[in-house]
Amino acid sequence: MKIDVKRGKEAVSTAAQKAGVIGKKVTQSVQDGAKEVTERAKNEIYLNKLKKYNPLFPQEYESDTFNMPNMIKIVDDAERRGIDVCEGAIGWLSTENGIEVLNLYDENARTAGIQFIPAIVCDEIYYVDNFDRRRFVRLDYIFSKAHEERLAELQHIAYSLGAKHCSIEIKEAYIKTETNEKKSGIKASVNLKKIKTAAETDEDRALSFKEEKSREGKITAEFIGNNEARPPQLKWFANDDTIKRLVEMRCDNSNSIRSQKMVLRGSTSATMSQKVASTIDGAVNKMNSKKISSMEKQALKENTSEIIFEVEF
């Protein structure tokens, strides 16, 4: 049998070429697979960093679907400088003690379309205004600001109803706290209503009491007076039945009322509930911000306060 050497060589050459092509394809496939794995790993790392830092970009902030958090902290952009996923962001979103917080860079705060009261200060925390979600009040100022606004609103009510004279007397509750000083030196404040257990003897602790006096005072205002009463614009007292009845009597009954003395409860015009105030206290502690007066204690004072409002027509 005669062997065709030439045909054999051609077959070997063809097989080698096919093997080379297959080898190149396998190599390319391996390279592509490795590249894909690398890209996936990079994407996964990037997504994990996005999840960790949760940056907020202008497009998201300006979109109709963005819900403004109730709390804003003004921060220095240097805190996240050099982190790739934060480039181009105006801040970041976080959740502290159940409250969503917008950590807003100070350089972006002035162009964010938000009114900060009394001013923008780095590292300060602001909470949303009761009546305007684009207005935020600094936490250490929020109760005193609300107090001022309530007084101004009562004077405006008297003026709008044509009063000749009005007086506003503020009575806020005294809060007495008990401080426990144990032998370990640990101090804790408790409510006086807490009953001392049998395990706590007089030898275990020394008791000291602290009374905190709240705002008190009386202001008066004199007006020319008139019988052309007009309904005032109400914010803080919009849901106070006593004020609403006064407005109705003055505007709807031919000015039949000549004077009235009202006791307005703080709970009907409260800045916030004690529960919300307590949650804010927890959030502030988690953010390691500077110490501010307890929001819960201030809410308690406000809720137990009385405003004595007298008006003459």
PDB file of C-alpha atoms in Angstrom:
ATOM      1  CA  MET A   1       0.000   0.000   0.000  1.00  0.00           C
ATOM      2  CA  LYS A   2       1.393   3.316  -1.089  1.00  0.00           C
ATOM      3  CA  ILE A   3       1.262   6.267   1.388  1.00  0.00           C
ATOM      4  CA  ASP A   4       0.618   9.751   0.004  1.00  0.00           C
ATOM      5  CA  VAL A   5       3.180  11.697   2.014  1.00  0.00           C
ATOM      6  CA  LYS A   6       2.125  15.027   0.534  1.00  0.00           C
ATOM      7  CA  ARG A   7      -1.529  14.550   1.463  1.00  0.00           C
ATOM      8  CA  GLY A   8      -0.479  13.426   4.923  1.00  0.00           C
ATOM      9  CA  LYS A   9       1.564  16.547   5.441  1.00  0.00           C
ATOM     10  CA  GLU A  10      -1.338  18.703   4.288  1.00  0.00           C
ATOM     11  CA  ALA A  11      -3.670  16.967   6.737  1.00  0.00           C
ATOM     12  CA  VAL A  12      -1.252  17.482   9.616  1.00  0.00           C
ATOM     13  CA  SER A  13      -0.845  21.145   8.647  1.00  0.00           C
ATOM     14  CA  THR A  14      -4.633  21.653   8.493  1.00  0.00           C
ATOM     15  CA  ALA A  15      -5.097  19.980  11.853  1.00  0.00           C
ATOM     16  CA  ALA A  16      -2.384  22.139  13.352  1.00  0.00           C
ATOM     17  CA  GLN A  17      -4.004  25.257  11.959  1.00  0.00           C
ATOM     18  CA  LYS A  18      -7.369  24.211  13.357  1.00  0.00           C
ATOM     19  CA  ALA A  19      -5.776  23.505  16.710  1.00  0.00           C
ATOM     20  CA  GLY A  20      -4.123  26.936  16.639  1.00  0.00           C
ATOM     21  CA  VAL A  21      -7.424  28.650  15.908  1.00  0.00           C
ATOM     22  CA  ILE A  22      -9.166  26.709  18.645  1.00  0.00           C
ATOM     23  CA  GLY A  23      -6.294  27.506  21.004  1.00  0.00           C
ATOM     24  CA  LYS A  24      -6.569  31.209  20.225  1.00  0.00           C
ATOM     25  CA  LYS A  25     -10.323  31.072  20.752  1.00  0.00           C
ATOM     26  CA  VAL A  26      -9.881  29.288  24.065  1.00  0.00           C
ATOM     27  CA  THR A  27      -7.225  31.795  25.129  1.00  0.00           C
ATOM     28  CA  GLN A  28      -9.421  34.722  24.079  1.00  0.00           C
ATOM     29  CA  SER A  29     -12.394  33.152  25.852  1.00  0.00           C
ATOM     30  CA  VAL A  30     -10.363  32.716  29.031  1.00  0.00           C
ATOM     31  CA  GLN A  31      -9.130  36.296  28.779  1.00  0.00           C
ATOM     32  CA  ASP A  32     -12.654  37.578  28.150  1.00  0.00           C
ATOM     33  CA  GLY A  33     -13.955  35.515  31.058  1.00  0.00           C
ATOM     34  CA  ALA A  34     -11.243  36.817  33.348  1.00  0.00           C
ATOM     35  CA  LYS A  35     -11.953  40.368  32.210  1.00  0.00           C
ATOM     36  CA  GLU A  36     -15.676  39.872  32.835  1.00  0.00           C
ATOM     37  CA  VAL A  37     -15.013  38.500  36.310  1.00  0.00           C
ATOM     38  CA  THR A  38     -12.716  41.440  37.024  1.00  0.00           C
ATOM     39  CA  GLU A  39     -15.340  43.925  35.807  1.00  0.00           C
ATOM     40  CA  ARG A  40     -18.007  42.227  37.856  1.00  0.00           C
ATOM     41  CA  ALA A  41     -15.770  42.369  40.917  1.00  0.00           C
ATOM     42  CA  LYS A  42     -15.075  46.050  40.293  1.00  0.00           C
ATOM     43  CA  ASN A  43     -18.773  46.771  39.856  1.00  0.00           C
ATOM     44  CA  GLU A  44     -19.597  44.835  43.012  1.00  0.00           C
ATOM     45  CA  ILE A  45     -16.970  46.757  44.985  1.00  0.00           C
ATOM     46  CA  TYR A  46     -18.291  50.033  43.580  1.00  0.00           C
ATOM     47  CA  LEU A  47     -21.896  49.138  44.394  1.00  0.00           C
ATOM     48  CA  ASN A  48     -20.913  48.125  47.915  1.00  0.00           C
ATOM     49  CA  LYS A  49     -19.158  51.469  48.376  1.00  0.00           C
ATOM     50  CA  LEU A  50     -22.239  53.275  47.041  1.00  0.00           C
ATOM     51  CA  LYS A  51     -24.343  51.405  49.567  1.00  0.00           C
ATOM     52  CA  LYS A  52     -21.906  52.180  52.365  1.00  0.00           C
ATOM     53  CA  TYR A  53     -21.495  55.919  51.715  1.00  0.00           C
ATOM     54  CA  ASN A  54     -24.974  56.513  50.199  1.00  0.00           C
ATOM     55  CA  PRO A  55     -24.004  59.788  48.443  1.00  0.00           C
ATOM     56  CA  LEU A  56     -26.695  62.199  47.282  1.00  0.00           C
ATOM     57  CA  PHE A  57     -26.203  63.701  43.836  1.00  0.00           C
ATOM     58  CA  PRO A  58     -27.809  66.888  42.452  1.00  0.00           C
ATOM     59  CA  GLN A  59     -29.929  64.966  39.926  1.00  0.00           C
ATOM     60  CA  GLU A  60     -31.556  62.896  42.676  1.00  0.00           C
ATOM     61  CA  TYR A  61     -31.973  65.879  45.015  1.00  0.00           C
ATOM     62  CA  GLU A  62     -33.669  67.968  42.315  1.00  0.00           C
ATOM     63  CA  SER A  63     -35.951  65.175  41.094  1.00  0.00           C
ATOM     64  CA  ASP A  64     -39.688  65.192  41.852  1.00  0.00           C
ATOM     65  CA  THR A  65     -39.409  61.825  43.583  1.00  0.00           C
ATOM     66  CA  PHE A  66     -36.921  62.998  46.238  1.00  0.00           C
ATOM     67  CA  ASN A  67     -38.438  63.203  49.713  1.00  0.00           C
ATOM     68  CA  MET A  68     -36.711  65.773  51.908  1.00  0.00           C
ATOM     69  CA  PRO A  69     -35.757  64.258  55.288  1.00  0.00           C
ATOM     70  CA  ASN A  70     -36.997  65.976  58.456  1.00  0.00           C
ATOM     71  CA  MET A  71     -33.458  66.476  59.757  1.00  0.00           C
ATOM     72  CA  ILE A  72     -30.446  68.115  58.117  1.00  0.00           C
ATOM     73  CA  LYS A  73     -26.890  68.275  59.385  1.00  0.00           C
ATOM     74  CA  ILE A  74     -24.501  70.760  57.796  1.00  0.00           C
ATOM     75  CA  VAL A  75     -21.163  69.023  57.199  1.00  0.00           C
ATOM     76  CA  ASP A  76     -17.755  69.856  55.734  1.00  0.00           C
ATOM     77  CA  ASP A  77     -17.171  68.316  52.298  1.00  0.00           C
ATOM     78  CA  ALA A  78     -13.670  67.387  53.474  1.00  0.00           C
ATOM     79  CA  GLU A  79     -15.249  64.466  55.382  1.00  0.00           C
ATOM     80  CA  ARG A  80     -15.786  62.558  52.122  1.00  0.00           C
ATOM     81  CA  ARG A  81     -13.129  64.149  49.919  1.00  0.00           C
ATOM     82  CA  GLY A  82     -11.128  61.593  47.912  1.00  0.00           C
ATOM     83  CA  ILE A  83     -13.807  58.886  47.992  1.00  0.00           C
ATOM     84  CA  ASP A  84     -14.548  58.034  44.364  1.00  0.00           C
ATOM     85  CA  VAL A  85     -18.257  57.210  44.787  1.00  0.00           C
ATOM     86  CA  CYS A  86     -18.825  60.590  46.462  1.00  0.00           C
ATOM     87  CA  GLU A  87     -17.373  62.723  43.690  1.00  0.00           C
ATOM     88  CA  GLY A  88     -19.939  65.265  42.502  1.00  0.00           C
ATOM     89  CA  ALA A  89     -22.276  64.613  45.466  1.00  0.00           C
ATOM     90  CA  ILE A  90     -23.836  67.374  47.581  1.00  0.00           C
ATOM     91  CA  GLY A  91     -23.821  65.260  50.716  1.00  0.00           C
ATOM     92  CA  TRP A  92     -25.153  61.894  51.829  1.00  0.00           C
ATOM     93  CA  LEU A  93     -28.186  60.264  53.419  1.00  0.00           C
ATOM     94  CA  SER A  94     -28.048  58.341  56.669  1.00  0.00           C
ATOM     95  CA  THR A  95     -30.485  56.951  59.245  1.00  0.00           C
ATOM     96  CA  GLU A  96     -29.895  57.793  62.882  1.00  0.00           C
ATOM     97  CA  ASN A  97     -32.131  56.304  65.583  1.00  0.00           C
ATOM     98  CA  GLY A  98     -34.898  55.804  63.039  1.00  0.00           C
ATOM     99  CA  ILE A  99     -34.662  59.348  61.605  1.00  0.00           C
ATOM    100  CA  GLU A 100     -33.497  59.870  58.032  1.00  0.00           C
ATOM    101  CA  VAL A 101     -30.839  62.594  57.969  1.00  0.00           C
ATOM    102  CA  LEU A 102     -29.557  64.649  55.046  1.00  0.00           C
ATOM    103  CA  ASN A 103     -25.884  65.368  55.675  1.00  0.00           C
ATOM    104  CA  LEU A 104     -25.532  68.416  53.451  1.00  0.00           C
ATOM    105  CA  TYR A 105     -22.184  69.933  52.482  1.00  0.00           C
ATOM    106  CA  ASP A 106     -21.882  73.502  53.714  1.00  0.00           C
ATOM    107  CA  GLU A 107     -20.852  74.720  50.260  1.00  0.00           C
ATOM    108  CA  ASN A 108     -24.101  73.321  48.792  1.00  0.00           C
ATOM    109  CA  ALA A 109     -26.397  74.400  51.627  1.00  0.00           C
ATOM    110  CA  ARG A 110     -26.605  77.976  50.357  1.00  0.00           C
ATOM    111  CA  THR A 111     -27.883  76.909  46.948  1.00  0.00           C
ATOM    112  CA  ALA A 112     -30.144  74.055  48.068  1.00  0.00           C
ATOM    113  CA  GLY A 113     -33.321  76.157  48.108  1.00  0.00           C
ATOM    114  CA  ILE A 114     -33.704  75.749  51.871  1.00  0.00           C
ATOM    115  CA  GLN A 115     -34.103  78.477  54.474  1.00  0.00           C
ATOM    116  CA  PHE A 116     -31.979  77.766  57.529  1.00  0.00           C
ATOM    117  CA  ILE A 117     -32.886  79.555  60.750  1.00  0.00           C
ATOM    118  CA  PRO A 118     -31.147  81.421  62.237  1.00  0.00           C
ATOM    119  CA  ALA A 119     -28.143  80.823  59.903  1.00  0.00           C
ATOM    120  CA  ILE A 120     -26.071  78.123  58.224  1.00  0.00           C
ATOM    121  CA  VAL A 121     -23.386  76.842  60.583  1.00  0.00           C
ATOM    122  CA  CYS A 122     -21.176  73.824  59.928  1.00  0.00           C
ATOM    123  CA  ASP A 123     -21.731  70.807  62.224  1.00  0.00           C
ATOM    124  CA  GLU A 124     -25.112  72.153  63.381  1.00  0.00           C
ATOM    125  CA  ILE A 125     -28.329  70.114  63.110  1.00  0.00           C
ATOM    126  CA  TYR A 126     -31.630  71.519  61.844  1.00  0.00           C
ATOM    127  CA  TYR A 127     -35.183  70.158  62.010  1.00  0.00           C
ATOM    128  CA  VAL A 128     -38.027  70.824  59.595  1.00  0.00           C
ATOM    129  CA  ASP A 129     -40.441  73.658  60.357  1.00  0.00           C
ATOM    130  CA  ASN A 130     -43.980  72.607  61.311  1.00  0.00           C
ATOM    131  CA  PHE A 131     -45.541  74.693  58.549  1.00  0.00           C
ATOM    132  CA  ASP A 132     -42.971  74.843  55.737  1.00  0.00           C
ATOM    133  CA  ARG A 133     -40.915  71.862  54.541  1.00  0.00           C
ATOM    134  CA  ARG A 134     -38.359  74.143  52.877  1.00  0.00           C
ATOM    135  CA  ARG A 135     -37.622  75.850  56.203  1.00  0.00           C
ATOM    136  CA  PHE A 136     -35.360  74.248  58.811  1.00  0.00           C
ATOM    137  CA  VAL A 137     -34.702  75.497  62.349  1.00  0.00           C
ATOM    138  CA  ARG A 138     -31.522  74.790  64.335  1.00  0.00           C
ATOM    139  CA  LEU A 139     -32.238  72.335  67.142  1.00  0.00           C
ATOM    140  CA  ASP A 140     -30.954  74.525  69.977  1.00  0.00           C
ATOM    141  CA  TYR A 141     -33.199  77.345  68.760  1.00  0.00           C
ATOM    142  CA  ILE A 142     -36.355  75.494  67.758  1.00  0.00           C
ATOM    143  CA  PHE A 143     -38.343  75.854  70.999  1.00  0.00           C
ATOM    144  CA  SER A 144     -37.456  79.481  71.653  1.00  0.00           C
ATOM    145  CA  LYS A 145     -38.299  80.319  68.012  1.00  0.00           C
ATOM    146  CA  ALA A 146     -41.683  78.621  68.336  1.00  0.00           C
ATOM    147  CA  HIS A 147     -42.265  80.502  71.613  1.00  0.00           C
ATOM    148  CA  GLU A 148     -41.605  83.849  69.919  1.00  0.00           C
ATOM    149  CA  GLU A 149     -43.877  82.968  67.001  1.00  0.00           C
ATOM    150  CA  ARG A 150     -46.766  81.993  69.291  1.00  0.00           C
ATOM    151  CA  LEU A 151     -46.568  85.313  71.165  1.00  0.00           C
ATOM    152  CA  ALA A 152     -46.473  87.250  67.880  1.00  0.00           C
ATOM    153  CA  GLU A 153     -49.452  85.269  66.572  1.00  0.00           C
ATOM    154  CA  LEU A 154     -51.563  86.047  69.652  1.00  0.00           C
ATOM    155  CA  GLN A 155     -50.851  89.766  69.284  1.00  0.00           C
ATOM    156  CA  HIS A 156     -51.736  89.500  65.588  1.00  0.00           C
ATOM    157  CA  ILE A 157     -55.032  87.811  66.522  1.00  0.00           C
ATOM    158  CA  ALA A 158     -55.921  90.641  68.901  1.00  0.00           C
ATOM    159  CA  TYR A 159     -55.015  93.273  66.322  1.00  0.00           C
ATOM    160  CA  SER A 160     -56.942  91.580  63.482  1.00  0.00           C
ATOM    161  CA  LEU A 161     -60.072  91.299  65.649  1.00  0.00           C
ATOM    162  CA  GLY A 162     -59.968  95.021  66.438  1.00  0.00           C
ATOM    163  CA  ALA A 163     -58.885  94.788  70.079  1.00  0.00           C
ATOM    164  CA  LYS A 164     -57.973  97.828  72.166  1.00  0.00           C
ATOM    165  CA  HIS A 165     -55.883  95.893  74.654  1.00  0.00           C
ATOM    166  CA  CYS A 166     -54.399  92.430  75.074  1.00  0.00           C
ATOM    167  CA  SER A 167     -52.147  90.751  77.598  1.00  0.00           C
ATOM    168  CA  ILE A 168     -50.276  87.461  77.298  1.00  0.00           C
ATOM    169  CA  GLU A 169     -48.951  85.686  80.376  1.00  0.00           C
ATOM    170  CA  ILE A 170     -46.710  82.655  80.048  1.00  0.00           C
ATOM    171  CA  LYS A 171     -46.649  79.953  82.695  1.00  0.00           C
ATOM    172  CA  GLU A 172     -44.401  76.994  82.067  1.00  0.00           C
ATOM    173  CA  ALA A 173     -44.079  74.102  84.469  1.00  0.00           C
ATOM    174  CA  TYR A 174     -41.291  73.634  86.944  1.00  0.00           C
ATOM    175  CA  ILE A 175     -39.443  70.401  86.344  1.00  0.00           C
ATOM    176  CA  LYS A 176     -37.805  68.807  89.338  1.00  0.00           C
ATOM    177  CA  THR A 177     -35.229  66.115  88.704  1.00  0.00           C
ATOM    178  CA  GLU A 178     -33.486  63.800  91.114  1.00  0.00           C
ATOM    179  CA  THR A 179     -29.782  63.094  90.757  1.00  0.00           C
ATOM    180  CA  ASN A 180     -28.427  59.818  92.094  1.00  0.00           C
ATOM    181  CA  GLU A 181     -24.809  59.743  93.156  1.00  0.00           C
ATOM    182  CA  LYS A 182     -23.794  56.188  93.906  1.00  0.00           C
ATOM    183  CA  LYS A 183     -20.551  55.181  95.526  1.00  0.00           C
ATOM    184  CA  SER A 184     -19.205  54.274  92.099  1.00  0.00           C
ATOM    185  CA  GLY A 185     -19.472  57.919  91.157  1.00  0.00           C
ATOM    186  CA  ILE A 186     -21.997  57.266  88.410  1.00  0.00           C
ATOM    187  CA  LYS A 187     -24.721  59.915  88.072  1.00  0.00           C
ATOM    188  CA  ALA A 188     -28.136  59.503  86.553  1.00  0.00           C
ATOM    189  CA  SER A 189     -31.200  61.714  86.333  1.00  0.00           C
ATOM    190  CA  VAL A 190     -34.590  60.160  87.035  1.00  0.00           C
ATOM    191  CA  ASN A 191     -38.144  61.357  87.301  1.00  0.00           C
ATOM    192  CA  LEU A 192     -39.355  61.972  90.833  1.00  0.00           C
ATOM    193  CA  LYS A 193     -42.293  59.680  90.183  1.00  0.00           C
ATOM    194  CA  LYS A 194     -39.917  56.732  90.164  1.00  0.00           C
ATOM    195  CA  ILE A 195     -40.265  54.778  93.397  1.00  0.00           C
ATOM    196  CA  LYS A 196     -37.099  53.881  95.271  1.00  0.00           C
ATOM    197  CA  THR A 197     -36.746  50.108  95.489  1.00  0.00           C
ATOM    198  CA  ALA A 198     -35.877  48.229  98.650  1.00  0.00           C
ATOM    199  CA  ALA A 199     -32.442  47.476  97.241  1.00  0.00           C
ATOM    200  CA  GLU A 200     -31.605  51.183  97.108  1.00  0.00           C
ATOM    201  CA  THR A 201     -30.773  52.295 100.620  1.00  0.00           C
ATOM    202  CA  ASP A 202     -29.766  55.719 101.831  1.00  0.00           C
ATOM    203  CA  GLU A 203     -26.242  54.404 102.274  1.00  0.00           C
ATOM    204  CA  ASP A 204     -26.041  53.489  98.605  1.00  0.00           C
ATOM    205  CA  ARG A 205     -26.634  56.974  97.306  1.00  0.00           C
ATOM    206  CA  ALA A 206     -26.832  60.640  98.124  1.00  0.00           C
ATOM    207  CA  LEU A 207     -29.856  62.489  96.801  1.00  0.00           C
ATOM    208  CA  SER A 208     -29.822  65.966  95.345  1.00  0.00           C
ATOM    209  CA  PHE A 209     -32.704  67.804  93.739  1.00  0.00           C
ATOM    210  CA  LYS A 210     -32.549  70.337  90.977  1.00  0.00           C
ATOM    211  CA  GLU A 211     -35.373  72.629  89.974  1.00  0.00           C
ATOM    212  CA  GLU A 212     -35.354  74.095  86.513  1.00  0.00           C
ATOM    213  CA  LYS A 213     -37.377  77.246  86.128  1.00  0.00           C
ATOM    214  CA  SER A 214     -38.879  77.719  82.709  1.00  0.00           C
ATOM    215  CA  ARG A 215     -39.867  80.862  80.846  1.00  0.00           C
ATOM    216  CA  GLU A 216     -42.390  83.045  82.628  1.00  0.00           C
ATOM    217  CA  GLY A 217     -43.536  86.576  82.025  1.00  0.00           C
ATOM    218  CA  LYS A 218     -46.300  88.842  80.920  1.00  0.00           C
ATOM    219  CA  ILE A 219     -46.491  91.164  77.962  1.00  0.00           C
ATOM    220  CA  THR A 220     -49.203  93.653  77.059  1.00  0.00           C
ATOM    221  CA  ALA A 221     -50.140  95.498  73.897  1.00  0.00           C
ATOM    222  CA  GLU A 222     -52.382  98.523  73.299  1.00  0.00           C
ATOM    223  CA  PHE A 223     -54.170  99.203  69.995  1.00  0.00           C
ATOM    224  CA  ILE A 224     -56.455 101.942  68.675  1.00  0.00           C
ATOM    225  CA  GLY A 225     -59.163  99.319  68.228  1.00  0.00           C
ATOM    226  CA  ASN A 226     -61.982  99.106  65.671  1.00  0.00           C
ATOM    227  CA  ASN A 227     -65.150  97.169  64.944  1.00  0.00           C
ATOM    228  CA  GLU A 228     -64.022  95.960  61.534  1.00  0.00           C
ATOM    229  CA  ALA A 229     -62.802  92.574  62.660  1.00  0.00           C
ATOM    230  CA  ARG A 230     -61.222  90.300  60.085  1.00  0.00           C
ATOM    231  CA  PRO A 231     -60.229  86.655  60.475  1.00  0.00           C
ATOM    232  CA  PRO A 232     -56.505  86.403  61.271  1.00  0.00           C
ATOM    233  CA  GLN A 233     -54.128  83.987  59.613  1.00  0.00           C
ATOM    234  CA  LEU A 234     -53.515  81.180  62.095  1.00  0.00           C
ATOM    235  CA  LYS A 235     -50.565  78.794  62.306  1.00  0.00           C
ATOM    236  CA  TRP A 236     -49.826  77.681  65.843  1.00  0.00           C
ATOM    237  CA  PHE A 237     -53.411  78.165  67.040  1.00  0.00           C
ATOM    238  CA  ALA A 238     -55.179  76.930  63.912  1.00  0.00           C
ATOM    239  CA  ASN A 239     -56.453  73.869  65.823  1.00  0.00           C
ATOM    240  CA  ASP A 240     -57.151  75.586  69.137  1.00  0.00           C
ATOM    241  CA  ASP A 241     -60.927  75.567  69.688  1.00  0.00           C
ATOM    242  CA  THR A 242     -60.796  78.473  72.162  1.00  0.00           C
ATOM    243  CA  ILE A 243     -59.121  80.769  69.632  1.00  0.00           C
ATOM    244  CA  LYS A 244     -61.415  79.616  66.802  1.00  0.00           C
ATOM    245  CA  ARG A 245     -64.508  80.399  68.899  1.00  0.00           C
ATOM    246  CA  LEU A 246     -63.142  83.856  69.723  1.00  0.00           C
ATOM    247  CA  VAL A 247     -62.629  84.573  66.018  1.00  0.00           C
ATOM    248  CA  GLU A 248     -66.139  83.345  65.182  1.00  0.00           C
ATOM    249  CA  MET A 249     -67.796  85.444  67.904  1.00  0.00           C
ATOM    250  CA  ARG A 250     -65.912  88.561  66.915  1.00  0.00           C
ATOM    251  CA  CYS A 251     -66.405  88.196  63.164  1.00  0.00           C
ATOM    252  CA  ASP A 252     -69.837  86.564  62.882  1.00  0.00           C
ATOM    253  CA  ASN A 253     -71.916  88.031  65.723  1.00  0.00           C
ATOM    254  CA  SER A 254     -71.767  91.764  65.092  1.00  0.00           C
ATOM    255  CA  ASN A 255     -68.860  92.290  67.484  1.00  0.00           C
ATOM    256  CA  SER A 256     -71.036  91.243  70.438  1.00  0.00           C
ATOM    257  CA  ILE A 257     -68.089  90.115  72.557  1.00  0.00           C
ATOM    258  CA  ARG A 258     -66.315  92.842  74.545  1.00  0.00           C
ATOM    259  CA  SER A 259     -63.634  90.948  76.436  1.00  0.00           C
ATOM    260  CA  GLN A 260     -62.428  87.439  77.091  1.00  0.00           C
ATOM    261  CA  LYS A 261     -59.816  85.656  79.190  1.00  0.00           C
ATOM    262  CA  MET A 262     -58.522  82.373  77.816  1.00  0.00           C
ATOM    263  CA  VAL A 263     -56.164  79.710  79.138  1.00  0.00           C
ATOM    264  CA  LEU A 264     -54.403  78.067  76.203  1.00  0.00           C
ATOM    265  CA  ARG A 265     -52.753  74.716  76.841  1.00  0.00           C
ATOM    266  CA  GLY A 266     -49.281  74.185  75.459  1.00  0.00           C
ATOM    267  CA  SER A 267     -50.245  70.772  74.123  1.00  0.00           C
ATOM    268  CA  THR A 268     -52.597  72.321  71.546  1.00  0.00           C
ATOM    269  CA  SER A 269     -49.793  74.320  69.913  1.00  0.00           C
ATOM    270  CA  ALA A 270     -46.812  72.086  70.664  1.00  0.00           C
ATOM    271  CA  THR A 271     -43.643  72.316  68.590  1.00  0.00           C
ATOM    272  CA  MET A 272     -43.332  68.525  68.659  1.00  0.00           C
ATOM    273  CA  SER A 273     -44.466  65.527  70.679  1.00  0.00           C
ATOM    274  CA  GLN A 274     -42.324  64.104  73.470  1.00  0.00           C
ATOM    275  CA  LYS A 275     -41.913  60.905  71.441  1.00  0.00           C
ATOM    276  CA  VAL A 276     -40.468  62.787  68.469  1.00  0.00           C
ATOM    277  CA  ALA A 277     -38.279  64.861  70.790  1.00  0.00           C
ATOM    278  CA  SER A 278     -36.917  61.705  72.428  1.00  0.00           C
ATOM    279  CA  THR A 279     -36.139  60.196  69.003  1.00  0.00           C
ATOM    280  CA  ILE A 280     -34.282  63.377  68.035  1.00  0.00           C
ATOM    281  CA  ASP A 281     -32.219  63.172  71.244  1.00  0.00           C
ATOM    282  CA  GLY A 282     -31.196  59.632  70.312  1.00  0.00           C
ATOM    283  CA  ALA A 283     -30.255  60.664  66.775  1.00  0.00           C
ATOM    284  CA  VAL A 284     -28.133  63.580  68.023  1.00  0.00           C
ATOM    285  CA  ASN A 285     -26.274  61.258  70.405  1.00  0.00           C
ATOM    286  CA  LYS A 286     -25.567  58.803  67.577  1.00  0.00           C
ATOM    287  CA  MET A 287     -24.182  61.546  65.358  1.00  0.00           C
ATOM    288  CA  ASN A 288     -21.705  62.545  68.072  1.00  0.00           C
ATOM    289  CA  SER A 289     -22.759  66.157  67.712  1.00  0.00           C
ATOM    290  CA  LYS A 290     -22.173  68.821  70.302  1.00  0.00           C
ATOM    291  CA  LYS A 291     -24.295  68.516  73.412  1.00  0.00           C
ATOM    292  CA  ILE A 292     -27.582  70.388  73.321  1.00  0.00           C
ATOM    293  CA  SER A 293     -30.323  70.726  75.878  1.00  0.00           C
ATOM    294  CA  SER A 294     -32.591  67.669  75.979  1.00  0.00           C
ATOM    295  CA  MET A 295     -35.296  68.039  73.356  1.00  0.00           C
ATOM    296  CA  GLU A 296     -37.566  65.686  75.296  1.00  0.00           C
ATOM    297  CA  LYS A 297     -37.298  67.810  78.435  1.00  0.00           C
ATOM    298  CA  GLN A 298     -38.064  70.968  76.463  1.00  0.00           C
ATOM    299  CA  ALA A 299     -41.075  69.267  74.851  1.00  0.00           C
ATOM    300  CA  LEU A 300     -42.319  68.268  78.312  1.00  0.00           C
ATOM    301  CA  LYS A 301     -42.045  71.871  79.532  1.00  0.00           C
ATOM    302  CA  GLU A 302     -43.881  73.142  76.490  1.00  0.00           C
ATOM    303  CA  ASN A 303     -46.659  70.546  76.646  1.00  0.00           C
ATOM    304  CA  THR A 304     -47.376  71.316  80.312  1.00  0.00           C
ATOM    305  CA  SER A 305     -47.262  75.090  79.852  1.00  0.00           C
ATOM    306  CA  GLU A 306     -50.150  77.530  79.914  1.00  0.00           C
ATOM    307  CA  ILE A 307     -50.687  80.797  78.075  1.00  0.00           C
ATOM    308  CA  ILE A 308     -53.191  83.152  79.674  1.00  0.00           C
ATOM    309  CA  PHE A 309     -54.533  85.367  76.914  1.00  0.00           C
ATOM    310  CA  GLU A 310     -56.767  88.326  77.778  1.00  0.00           C
ATOM    311  CA  VAL A 311     -58.277  90.570  75.157  1.00  0.00           C
ATOM    312  CA  GLU A 312     -60.556  93.647  75.329  1.00  0.00           C
ATOM    313  CA  PHE A 313     -62.437  95.254  72.448  1.00  0.00           C
TER     314      PHE A 313
END
